[in-house]
CSV table of C-alpha atoms and ligand atoms in Angstrom, one decimal:
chain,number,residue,atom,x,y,z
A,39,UNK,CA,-0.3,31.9,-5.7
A,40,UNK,CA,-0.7,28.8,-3.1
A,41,UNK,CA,-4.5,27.7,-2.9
A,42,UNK,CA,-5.3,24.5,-1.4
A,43,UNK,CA,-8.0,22.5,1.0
A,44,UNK,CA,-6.3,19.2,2.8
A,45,UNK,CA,-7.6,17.1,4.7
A,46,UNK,CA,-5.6,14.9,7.8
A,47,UNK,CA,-7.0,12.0,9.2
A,48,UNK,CA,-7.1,11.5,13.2
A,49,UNK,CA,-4.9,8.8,13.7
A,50,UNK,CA,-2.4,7.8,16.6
A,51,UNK,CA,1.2,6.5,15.1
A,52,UNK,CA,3.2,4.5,18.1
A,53,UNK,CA,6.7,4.1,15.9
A,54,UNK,CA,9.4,2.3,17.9
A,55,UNK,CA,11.2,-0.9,17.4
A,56,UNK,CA,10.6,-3.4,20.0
A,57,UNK,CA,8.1,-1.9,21.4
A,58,UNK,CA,5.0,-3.6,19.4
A,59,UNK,CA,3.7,-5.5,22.6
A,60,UNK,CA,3.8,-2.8,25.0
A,61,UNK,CA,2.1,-0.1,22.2
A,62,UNK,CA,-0.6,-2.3,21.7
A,63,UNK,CA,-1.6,-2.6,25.5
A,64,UNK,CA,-1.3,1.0,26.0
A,65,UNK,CA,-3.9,1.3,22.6
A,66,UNK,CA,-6.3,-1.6,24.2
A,67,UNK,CA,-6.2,0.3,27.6
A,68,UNK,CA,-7.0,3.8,26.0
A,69,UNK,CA,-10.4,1.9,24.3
A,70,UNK,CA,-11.3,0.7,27.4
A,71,UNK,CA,-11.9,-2.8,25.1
A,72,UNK,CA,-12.4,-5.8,27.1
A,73,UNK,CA,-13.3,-8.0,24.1
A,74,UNK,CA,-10.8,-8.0,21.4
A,75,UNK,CA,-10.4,-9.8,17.8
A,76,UNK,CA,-6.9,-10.7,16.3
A,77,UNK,CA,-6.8,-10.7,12.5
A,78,UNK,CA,-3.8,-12.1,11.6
A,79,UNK,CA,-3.2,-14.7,8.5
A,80,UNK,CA,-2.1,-18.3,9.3
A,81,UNK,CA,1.7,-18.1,8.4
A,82,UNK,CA,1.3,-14.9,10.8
A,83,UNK,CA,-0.5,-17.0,13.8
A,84,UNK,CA,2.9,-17.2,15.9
A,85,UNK,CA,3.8,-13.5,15.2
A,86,UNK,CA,0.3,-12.3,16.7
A,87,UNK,CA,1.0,-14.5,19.4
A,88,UNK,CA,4.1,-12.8,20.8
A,89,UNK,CA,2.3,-8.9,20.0
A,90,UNK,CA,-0.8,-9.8,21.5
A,91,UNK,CA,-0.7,-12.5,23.8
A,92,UNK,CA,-1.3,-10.9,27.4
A,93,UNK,CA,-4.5,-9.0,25.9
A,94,UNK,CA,-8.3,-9.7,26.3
A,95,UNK,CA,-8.9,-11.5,23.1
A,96,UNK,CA,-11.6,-13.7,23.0
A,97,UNK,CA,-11.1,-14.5,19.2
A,98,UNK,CA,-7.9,-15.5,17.0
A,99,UNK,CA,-9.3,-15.2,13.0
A,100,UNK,CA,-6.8,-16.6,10.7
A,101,UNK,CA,-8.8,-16.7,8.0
A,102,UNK,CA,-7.4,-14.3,6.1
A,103,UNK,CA,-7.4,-14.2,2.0
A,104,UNK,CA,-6.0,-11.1,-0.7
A,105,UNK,CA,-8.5,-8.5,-1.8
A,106,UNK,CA,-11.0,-9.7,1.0
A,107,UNK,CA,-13.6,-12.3,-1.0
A,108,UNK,CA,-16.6,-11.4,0.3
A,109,UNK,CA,-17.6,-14.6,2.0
A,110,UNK,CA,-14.1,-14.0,3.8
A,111,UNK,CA,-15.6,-11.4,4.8
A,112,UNK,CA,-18.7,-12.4,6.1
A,113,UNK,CA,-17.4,-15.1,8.3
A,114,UNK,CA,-15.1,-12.6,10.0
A,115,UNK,CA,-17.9,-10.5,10.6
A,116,UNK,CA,-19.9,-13.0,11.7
A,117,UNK,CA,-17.4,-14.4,14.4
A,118,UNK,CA,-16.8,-10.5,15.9
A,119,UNK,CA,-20.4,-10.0,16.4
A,120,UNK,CA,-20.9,-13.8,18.2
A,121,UNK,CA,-18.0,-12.8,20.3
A,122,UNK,CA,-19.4,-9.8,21.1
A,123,UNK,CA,-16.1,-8.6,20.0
A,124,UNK,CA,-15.3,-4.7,21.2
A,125,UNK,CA,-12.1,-4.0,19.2
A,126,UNK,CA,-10.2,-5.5,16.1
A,127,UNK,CA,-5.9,-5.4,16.3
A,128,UNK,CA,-5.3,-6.4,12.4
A,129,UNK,CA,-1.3,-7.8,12.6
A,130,UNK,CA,0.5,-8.6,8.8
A,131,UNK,CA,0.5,-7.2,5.6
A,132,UNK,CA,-2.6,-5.2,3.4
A,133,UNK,CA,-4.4,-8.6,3.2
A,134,UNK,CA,-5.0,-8.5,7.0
A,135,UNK,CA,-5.4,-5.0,7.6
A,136,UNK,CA,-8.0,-5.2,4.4
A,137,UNK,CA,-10.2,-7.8,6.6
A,138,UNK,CA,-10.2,-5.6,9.7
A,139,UNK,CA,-11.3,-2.6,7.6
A,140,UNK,CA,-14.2,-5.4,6.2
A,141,UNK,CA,-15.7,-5.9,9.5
A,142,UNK,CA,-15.4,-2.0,10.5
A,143,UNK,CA,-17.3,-1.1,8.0
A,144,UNK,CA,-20.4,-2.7,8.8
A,145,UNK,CA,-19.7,-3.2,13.0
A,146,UNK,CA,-17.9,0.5,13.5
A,147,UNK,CA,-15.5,-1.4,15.4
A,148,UNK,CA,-12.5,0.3,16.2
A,149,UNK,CA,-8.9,-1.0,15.2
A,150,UNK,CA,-5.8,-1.2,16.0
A,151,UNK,CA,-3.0,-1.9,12.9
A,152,UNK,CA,0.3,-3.8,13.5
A,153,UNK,CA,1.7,-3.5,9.7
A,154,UNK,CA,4.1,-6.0,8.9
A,155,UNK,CA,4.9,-4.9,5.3
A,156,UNK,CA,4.7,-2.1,3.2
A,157,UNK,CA,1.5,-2.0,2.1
A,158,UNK,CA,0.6,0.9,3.7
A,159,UNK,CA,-3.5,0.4,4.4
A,160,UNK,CA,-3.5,0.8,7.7
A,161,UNK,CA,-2.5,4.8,7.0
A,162,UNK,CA,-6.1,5.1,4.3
A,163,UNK,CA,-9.7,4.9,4.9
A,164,UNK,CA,-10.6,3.2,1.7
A,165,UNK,CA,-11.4,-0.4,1.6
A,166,UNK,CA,-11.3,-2.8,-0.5
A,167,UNK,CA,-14.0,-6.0,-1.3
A,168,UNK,CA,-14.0,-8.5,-3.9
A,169,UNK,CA,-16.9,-10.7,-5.5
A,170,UNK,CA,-15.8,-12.7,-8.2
A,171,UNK,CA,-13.2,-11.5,-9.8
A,172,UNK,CA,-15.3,-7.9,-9.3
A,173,UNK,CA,-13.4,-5.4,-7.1
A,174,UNK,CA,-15.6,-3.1,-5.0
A,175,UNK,CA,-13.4,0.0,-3.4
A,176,UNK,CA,-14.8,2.9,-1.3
A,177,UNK,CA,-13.8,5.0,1.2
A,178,UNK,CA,-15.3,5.2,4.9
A,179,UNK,CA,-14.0,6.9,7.7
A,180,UNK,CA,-14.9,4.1,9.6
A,181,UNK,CA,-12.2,1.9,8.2
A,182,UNK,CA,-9.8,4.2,9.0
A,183,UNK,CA,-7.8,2.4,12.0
A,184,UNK,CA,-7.7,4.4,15.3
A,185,UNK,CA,-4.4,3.8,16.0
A,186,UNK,CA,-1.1,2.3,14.0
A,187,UNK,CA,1.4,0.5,16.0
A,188,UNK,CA,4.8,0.9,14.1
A,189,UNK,CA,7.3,-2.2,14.9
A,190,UNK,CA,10.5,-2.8,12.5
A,191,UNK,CA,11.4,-5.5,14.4
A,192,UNK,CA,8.4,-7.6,13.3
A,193,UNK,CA,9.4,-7.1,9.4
A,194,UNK,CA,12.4,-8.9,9.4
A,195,UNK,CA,10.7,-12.0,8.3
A,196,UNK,CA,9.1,-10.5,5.4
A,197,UNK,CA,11.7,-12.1,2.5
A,198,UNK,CA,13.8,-9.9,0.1
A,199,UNK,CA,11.9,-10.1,-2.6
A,200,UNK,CA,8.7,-9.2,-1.3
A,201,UNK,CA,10.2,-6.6,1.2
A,202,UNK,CA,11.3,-4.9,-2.2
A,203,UNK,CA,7.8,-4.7,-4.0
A,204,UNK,CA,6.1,-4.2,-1.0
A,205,UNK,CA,8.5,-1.1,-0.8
A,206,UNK,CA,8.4,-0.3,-4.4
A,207,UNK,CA,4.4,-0.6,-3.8
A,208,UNK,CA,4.5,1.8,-1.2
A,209,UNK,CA,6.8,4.2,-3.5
A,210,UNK,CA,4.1,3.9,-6.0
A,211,UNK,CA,2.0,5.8,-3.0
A,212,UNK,CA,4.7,8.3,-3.3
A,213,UNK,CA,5.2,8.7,-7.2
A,214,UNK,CA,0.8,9.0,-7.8
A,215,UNK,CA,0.5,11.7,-4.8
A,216,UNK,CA,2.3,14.1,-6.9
A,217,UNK,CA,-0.1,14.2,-9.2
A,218,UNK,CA,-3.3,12.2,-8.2
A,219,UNK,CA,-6.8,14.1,-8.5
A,220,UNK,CA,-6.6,16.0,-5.1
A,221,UNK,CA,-2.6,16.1,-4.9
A,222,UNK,CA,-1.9,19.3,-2.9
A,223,UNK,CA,1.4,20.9,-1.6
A,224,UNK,CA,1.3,19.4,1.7
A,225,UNK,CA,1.2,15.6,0.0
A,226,UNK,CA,3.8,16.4,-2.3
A,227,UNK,CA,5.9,17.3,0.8
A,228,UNK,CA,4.9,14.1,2.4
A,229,UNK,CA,5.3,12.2,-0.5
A,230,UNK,CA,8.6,13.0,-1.2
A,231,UNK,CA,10.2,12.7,2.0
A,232,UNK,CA,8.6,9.1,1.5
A,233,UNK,CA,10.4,8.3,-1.6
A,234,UNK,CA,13.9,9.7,0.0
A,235,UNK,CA,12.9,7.3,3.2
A,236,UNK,CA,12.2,3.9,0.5
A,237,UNK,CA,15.0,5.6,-1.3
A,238,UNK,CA,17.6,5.1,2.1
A,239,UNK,CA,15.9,2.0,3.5
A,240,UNK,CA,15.1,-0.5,0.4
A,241,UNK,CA,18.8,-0.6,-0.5
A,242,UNK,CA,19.7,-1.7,2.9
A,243,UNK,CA,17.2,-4.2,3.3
A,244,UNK,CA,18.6,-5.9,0.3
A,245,UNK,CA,21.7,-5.8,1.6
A,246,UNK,CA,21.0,-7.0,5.1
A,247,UNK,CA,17.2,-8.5,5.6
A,248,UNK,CA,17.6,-8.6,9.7
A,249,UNK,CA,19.1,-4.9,10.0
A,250,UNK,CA,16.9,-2.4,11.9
A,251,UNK,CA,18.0,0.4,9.8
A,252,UNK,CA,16.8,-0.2,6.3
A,253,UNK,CA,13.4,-2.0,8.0
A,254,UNK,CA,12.8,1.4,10.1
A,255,UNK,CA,13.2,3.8,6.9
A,256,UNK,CA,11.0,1.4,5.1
A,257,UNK,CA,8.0,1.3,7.5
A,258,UNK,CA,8.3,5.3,7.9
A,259,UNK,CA,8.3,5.9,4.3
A,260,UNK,CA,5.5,3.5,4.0
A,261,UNK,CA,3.3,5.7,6.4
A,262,UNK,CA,4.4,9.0,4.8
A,263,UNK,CA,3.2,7.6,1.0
A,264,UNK,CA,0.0,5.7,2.3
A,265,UNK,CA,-0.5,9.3,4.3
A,266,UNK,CA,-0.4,11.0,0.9
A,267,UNK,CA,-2.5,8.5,-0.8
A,268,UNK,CA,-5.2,9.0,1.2
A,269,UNK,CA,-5.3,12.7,0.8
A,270,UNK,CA,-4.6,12.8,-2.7
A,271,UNK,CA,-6.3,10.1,-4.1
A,272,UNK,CA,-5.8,7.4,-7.1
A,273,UNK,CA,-3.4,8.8,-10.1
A,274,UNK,CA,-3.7,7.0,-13.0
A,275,UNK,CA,-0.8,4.3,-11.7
A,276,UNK,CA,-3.4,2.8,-9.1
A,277,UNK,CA,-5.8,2.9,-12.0
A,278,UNK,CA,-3.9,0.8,-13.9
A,279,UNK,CA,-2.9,-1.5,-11.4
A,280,UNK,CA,-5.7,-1.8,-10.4
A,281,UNK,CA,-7.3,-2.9,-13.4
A,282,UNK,CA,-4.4,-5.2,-14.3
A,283,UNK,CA,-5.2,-6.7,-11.0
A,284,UNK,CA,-8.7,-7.4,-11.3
A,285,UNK,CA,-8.9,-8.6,-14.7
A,286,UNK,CA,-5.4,-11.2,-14.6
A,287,UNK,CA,-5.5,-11.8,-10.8
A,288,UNK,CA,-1.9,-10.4,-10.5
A,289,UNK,CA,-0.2,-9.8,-7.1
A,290,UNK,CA,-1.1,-7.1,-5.4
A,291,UNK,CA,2.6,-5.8,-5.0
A,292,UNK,CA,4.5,-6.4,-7.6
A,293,UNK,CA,2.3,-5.3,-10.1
A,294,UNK,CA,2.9,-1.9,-8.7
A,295,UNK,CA,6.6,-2.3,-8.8
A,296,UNK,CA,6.6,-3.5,-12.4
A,297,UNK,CA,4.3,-0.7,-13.8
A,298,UNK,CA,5.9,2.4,-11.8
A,299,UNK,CA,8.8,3.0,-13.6
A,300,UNK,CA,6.3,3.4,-16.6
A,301,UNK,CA,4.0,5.6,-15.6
A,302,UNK,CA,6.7,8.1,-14.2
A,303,UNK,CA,8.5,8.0,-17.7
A,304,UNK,CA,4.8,8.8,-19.0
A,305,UNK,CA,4.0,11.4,-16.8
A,306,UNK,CA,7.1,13.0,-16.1
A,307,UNK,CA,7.5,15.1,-19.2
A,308,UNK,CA,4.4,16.3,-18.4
A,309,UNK,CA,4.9,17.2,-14.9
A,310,UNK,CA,7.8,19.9,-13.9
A,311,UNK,CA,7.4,20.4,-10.0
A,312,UNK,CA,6.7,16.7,-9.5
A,313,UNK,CA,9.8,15.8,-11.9
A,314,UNK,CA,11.8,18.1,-10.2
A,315,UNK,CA,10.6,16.7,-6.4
A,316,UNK,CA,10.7,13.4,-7.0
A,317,UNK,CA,14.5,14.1,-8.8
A,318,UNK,CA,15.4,15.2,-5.6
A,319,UNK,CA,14.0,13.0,-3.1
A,320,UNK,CA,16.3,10.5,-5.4
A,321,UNK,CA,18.9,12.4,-5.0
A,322,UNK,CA,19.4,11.9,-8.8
A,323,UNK,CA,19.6,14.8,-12.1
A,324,UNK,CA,16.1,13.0,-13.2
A,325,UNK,CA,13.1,11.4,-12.1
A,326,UNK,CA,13.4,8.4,-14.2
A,327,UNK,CA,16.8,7.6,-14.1
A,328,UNK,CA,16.9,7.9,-10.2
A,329,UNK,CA,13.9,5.2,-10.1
A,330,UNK,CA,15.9,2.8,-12.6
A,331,UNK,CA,19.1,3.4,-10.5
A,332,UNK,CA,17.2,2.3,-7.3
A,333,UNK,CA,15.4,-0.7,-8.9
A,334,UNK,CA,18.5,-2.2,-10.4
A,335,UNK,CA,19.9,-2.0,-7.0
A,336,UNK,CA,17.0,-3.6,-5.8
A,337,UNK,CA,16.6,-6.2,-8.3
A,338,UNK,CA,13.2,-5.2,-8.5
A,339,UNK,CA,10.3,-7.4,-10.6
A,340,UNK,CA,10.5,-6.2,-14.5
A,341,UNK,CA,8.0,-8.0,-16.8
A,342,UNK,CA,4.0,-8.0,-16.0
A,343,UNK,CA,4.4,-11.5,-18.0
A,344,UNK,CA,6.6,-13.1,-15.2
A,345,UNK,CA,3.6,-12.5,-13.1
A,346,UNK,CA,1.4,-13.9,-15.3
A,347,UNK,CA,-0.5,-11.7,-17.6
A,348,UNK,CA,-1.3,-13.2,-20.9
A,349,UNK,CA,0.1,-11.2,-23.9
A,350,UNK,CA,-3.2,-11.2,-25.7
A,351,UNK,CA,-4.8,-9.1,-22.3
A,352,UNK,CA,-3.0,-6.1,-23.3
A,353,UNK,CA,-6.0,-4.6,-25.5
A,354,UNK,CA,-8.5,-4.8,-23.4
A,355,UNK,CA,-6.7,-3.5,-20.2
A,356,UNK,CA,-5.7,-0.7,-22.2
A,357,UNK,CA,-9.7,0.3,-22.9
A,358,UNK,CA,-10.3,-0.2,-19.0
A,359,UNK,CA,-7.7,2.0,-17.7
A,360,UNK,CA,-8.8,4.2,-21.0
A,361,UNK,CA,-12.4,4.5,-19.4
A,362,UNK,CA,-11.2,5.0,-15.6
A,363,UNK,CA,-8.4,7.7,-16.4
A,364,UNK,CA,-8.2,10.2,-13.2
A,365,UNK,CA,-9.0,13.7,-13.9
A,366,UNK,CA,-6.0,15.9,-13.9
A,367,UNK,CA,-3.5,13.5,-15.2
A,368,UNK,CA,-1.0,15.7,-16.6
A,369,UNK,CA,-0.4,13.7,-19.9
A,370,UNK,CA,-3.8,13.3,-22.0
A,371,UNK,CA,-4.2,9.4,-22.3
A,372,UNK,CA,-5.0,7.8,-25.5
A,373,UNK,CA,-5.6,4.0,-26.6
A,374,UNK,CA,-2.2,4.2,-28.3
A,375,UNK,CA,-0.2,5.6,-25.6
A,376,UNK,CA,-1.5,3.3,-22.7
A,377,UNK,CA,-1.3,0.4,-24.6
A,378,UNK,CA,2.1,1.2,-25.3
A,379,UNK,CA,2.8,1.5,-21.9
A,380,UNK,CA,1.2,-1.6,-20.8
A,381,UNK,CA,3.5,-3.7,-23.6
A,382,UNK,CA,6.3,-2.4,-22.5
A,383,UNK,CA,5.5,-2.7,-18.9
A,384,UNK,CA,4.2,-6.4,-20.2
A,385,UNK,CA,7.4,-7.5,-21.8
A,386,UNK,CA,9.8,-5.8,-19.0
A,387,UNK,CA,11.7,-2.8,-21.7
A,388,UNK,CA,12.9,0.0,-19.9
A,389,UNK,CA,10.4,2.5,-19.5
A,390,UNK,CA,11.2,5.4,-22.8
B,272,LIG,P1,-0.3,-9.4,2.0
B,272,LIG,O1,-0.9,-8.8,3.2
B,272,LIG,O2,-1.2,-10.3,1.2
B,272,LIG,O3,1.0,-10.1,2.4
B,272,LIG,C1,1.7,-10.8,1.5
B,272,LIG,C2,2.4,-12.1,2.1
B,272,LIG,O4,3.3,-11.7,3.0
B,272,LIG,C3,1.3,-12.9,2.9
B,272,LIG,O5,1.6,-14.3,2.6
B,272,LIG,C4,1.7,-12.6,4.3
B,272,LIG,O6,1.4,-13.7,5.2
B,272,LIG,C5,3.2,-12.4,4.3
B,272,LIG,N1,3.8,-11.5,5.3
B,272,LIG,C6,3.3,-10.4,5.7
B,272,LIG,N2,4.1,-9.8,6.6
B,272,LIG,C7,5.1,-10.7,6.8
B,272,LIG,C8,6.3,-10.7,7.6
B,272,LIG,N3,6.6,-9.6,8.4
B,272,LIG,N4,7.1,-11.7,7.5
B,272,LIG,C9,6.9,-12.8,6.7
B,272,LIG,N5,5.8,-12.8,5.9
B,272,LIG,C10,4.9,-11.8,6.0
B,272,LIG,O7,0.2,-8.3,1.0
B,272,LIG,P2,0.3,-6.7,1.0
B,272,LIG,O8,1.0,-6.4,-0.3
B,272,LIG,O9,0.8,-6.2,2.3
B,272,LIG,O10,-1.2,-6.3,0.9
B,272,LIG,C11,-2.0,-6.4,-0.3
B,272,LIG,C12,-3.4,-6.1,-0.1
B,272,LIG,O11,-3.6,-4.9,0.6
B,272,LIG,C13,-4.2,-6.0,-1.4
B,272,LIG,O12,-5.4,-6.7,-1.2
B,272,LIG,C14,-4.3,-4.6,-1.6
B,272,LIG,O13,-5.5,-4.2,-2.4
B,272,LIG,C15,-4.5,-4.1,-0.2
B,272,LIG,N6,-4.1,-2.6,0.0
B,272,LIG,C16,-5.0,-1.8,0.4
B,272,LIG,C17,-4.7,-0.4,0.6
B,272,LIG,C18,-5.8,0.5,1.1
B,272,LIG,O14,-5.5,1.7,1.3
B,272,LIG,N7,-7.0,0.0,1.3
B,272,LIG,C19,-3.4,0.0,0.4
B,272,LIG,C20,-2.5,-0.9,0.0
B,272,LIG,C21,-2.8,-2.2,-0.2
């Protein structure tokens, strides 16, 4: 028997390469906004330029930092509301988008996302804060951008390497949405035809950074696993990165690509229908070995060391993710078994 209750949230996609510039106008016309702030970071300052100049904006904020420091945050808000600012466009990666959702949360400011990597934020209505090294997340419908202007012409720039964990970040959507607290049928669907989009496109990026193809796949299948995300919540892989991430200060990115492969080999024993879609969307006999396939063709990070965790972390980060295990998780977690993941994720093994 199928019983489920999912949600959607109201949100205009515009997909179309080339057509960032004239997207954008048609969202600014449809707010009626006169006024408008561009959060954009400073190596993305001549980017923003050619989306948005041509528009009302009465304030250019480059100061944009990861995880949104709360002073960061402050200031931004600060410069909307002496602009009398009437609508935020947030052009780059999670960082930027993270900064627009920051001052929509306490203005109700509407915005407009121009992704330029994989991140997927500007598909979620959680937000992120930090204080310290403290990480504050919650979820608002405020945050939640009216509109998403999809543009794979602007994501040529973003390098290999961190095309491919900003992709493998964005599979990590994918891989968690089939079994995340609120995972229903409808973001299995979604997150699968993610992974078979991330599947298609990383490969070609790698291959050749400027084509159109491989950028396109990538920046659909981003939307389809940040989609899923949303609805499905945090499995226990965003728990653990995101504990890894707030106690080390790893990057935001490719600690999701190093810790993936091991919390599918974890999970996957344990999880039939998901083992079985994600199998698929790989077009592979098994979960796991279609994930290793795809990331040795990607070259994709291995070792959470490389990115600088210390060894002697591993104990404690293994009694955080202990306490903050998601409900539902279809293998039981114990002290042993996650810190045996997080060595082996820590030392680069193949996932067992
Ligand atoms: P990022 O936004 O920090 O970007 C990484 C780097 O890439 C930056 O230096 C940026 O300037 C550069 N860059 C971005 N686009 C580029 C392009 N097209 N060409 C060249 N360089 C480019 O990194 P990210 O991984 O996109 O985002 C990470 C942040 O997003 C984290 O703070 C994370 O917590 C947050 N996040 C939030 C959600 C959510 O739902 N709230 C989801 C995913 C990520």
């Amino acid at each position: 028997m199928m019983k489920f209750e999912h949600v959607s949230l109201p949100q205009r996609v515009r997909f179309g390469t080339g057509g960032a510039r004239e997207n954008l106008a048609a969202e600014i016309e449809a707010f009626g906004a006169s006024r408008v702030m561009v959060i954009a970071t400073e190596g993305g300052r001549e980017l923003a330029h050619t989306v948005a100049d041509g528009q009302p904006v009465v304030r250019w904020h480059h100061e944009v930092v990861m995880h949104v420091p709360v002073e960061v945050a402050e200031r931004a808000r600060e410069a909307a509301e002496a602009d009398r600012v009437d609508a935020l466009v947030c052009i780059g990666g999670g960082s930027a988008t993270g900064l627009a959702k920051a001052v929509a949360l306490t203005s109700g400011l509407p915005i407009v996302a121009v992704p330029t990597t994989y991140a997927g934020s500007e598909a979620t209505n959680m937000w992120g804060l930090t204080e310290g090294a403290r990480k504050t997340t919650g979820v608002d419908d405020k945050v939640l951008p009216r509109a998403i202007v999809y543009d794979a012409a602007l994501t040529v720039g973003l390098p290999v390497e961190l095309s491919v964990a900003s992709g493998l970040n964005a599979l990590a959507h994918c891989v968690d949405s089939m079994w995340a607290p609120r995972a229903d049928p409808i973001d299995r669907a979604l997150a699968a035809e993610g992974i078979r989009a991330l599947r298609l496109g990383l490969p070609q990026i790698v291959k050749e950074p400027a084509g159109i193809e491989g950028r396109e796949y990538a920046l659909y299948g981003a939307y389809l696993s940040a989609h899923a995300f949303a609805s499905a919540g945090s499995g226990l892989h965003h728990k653990i990165c995101h504990v890894l991430g707030g106690m080390f200060n790893l990057p935001h990115a490719q600690t999701h690509a190093v810790v993936l492969p091991h919390v599918l080999a974890f999970n996957a024993p344990y999880a039939d229908d998901a083992r079985r879609l994600i199998a698929a969307a790989f077009d592979a006999s098994d979960a796991v070995e279609g994930l290793r396939q795809l990331r040795e063709e990607l070259d994709a990070p291995r070792a959470l060391r490389d990115l600088g965790m210390p060894g002697d972390g591993i104990a404690a980060a293994a009694d955080a993710v202990l306490a903050a295990v998601p409900p539902g998780n279809p293998r039981p977690v114990t002290r042993e078994n996650i810190a045996e993941l997080l060595s082996a994720a820590w030392e680069g093994n193949d996932p067992r």
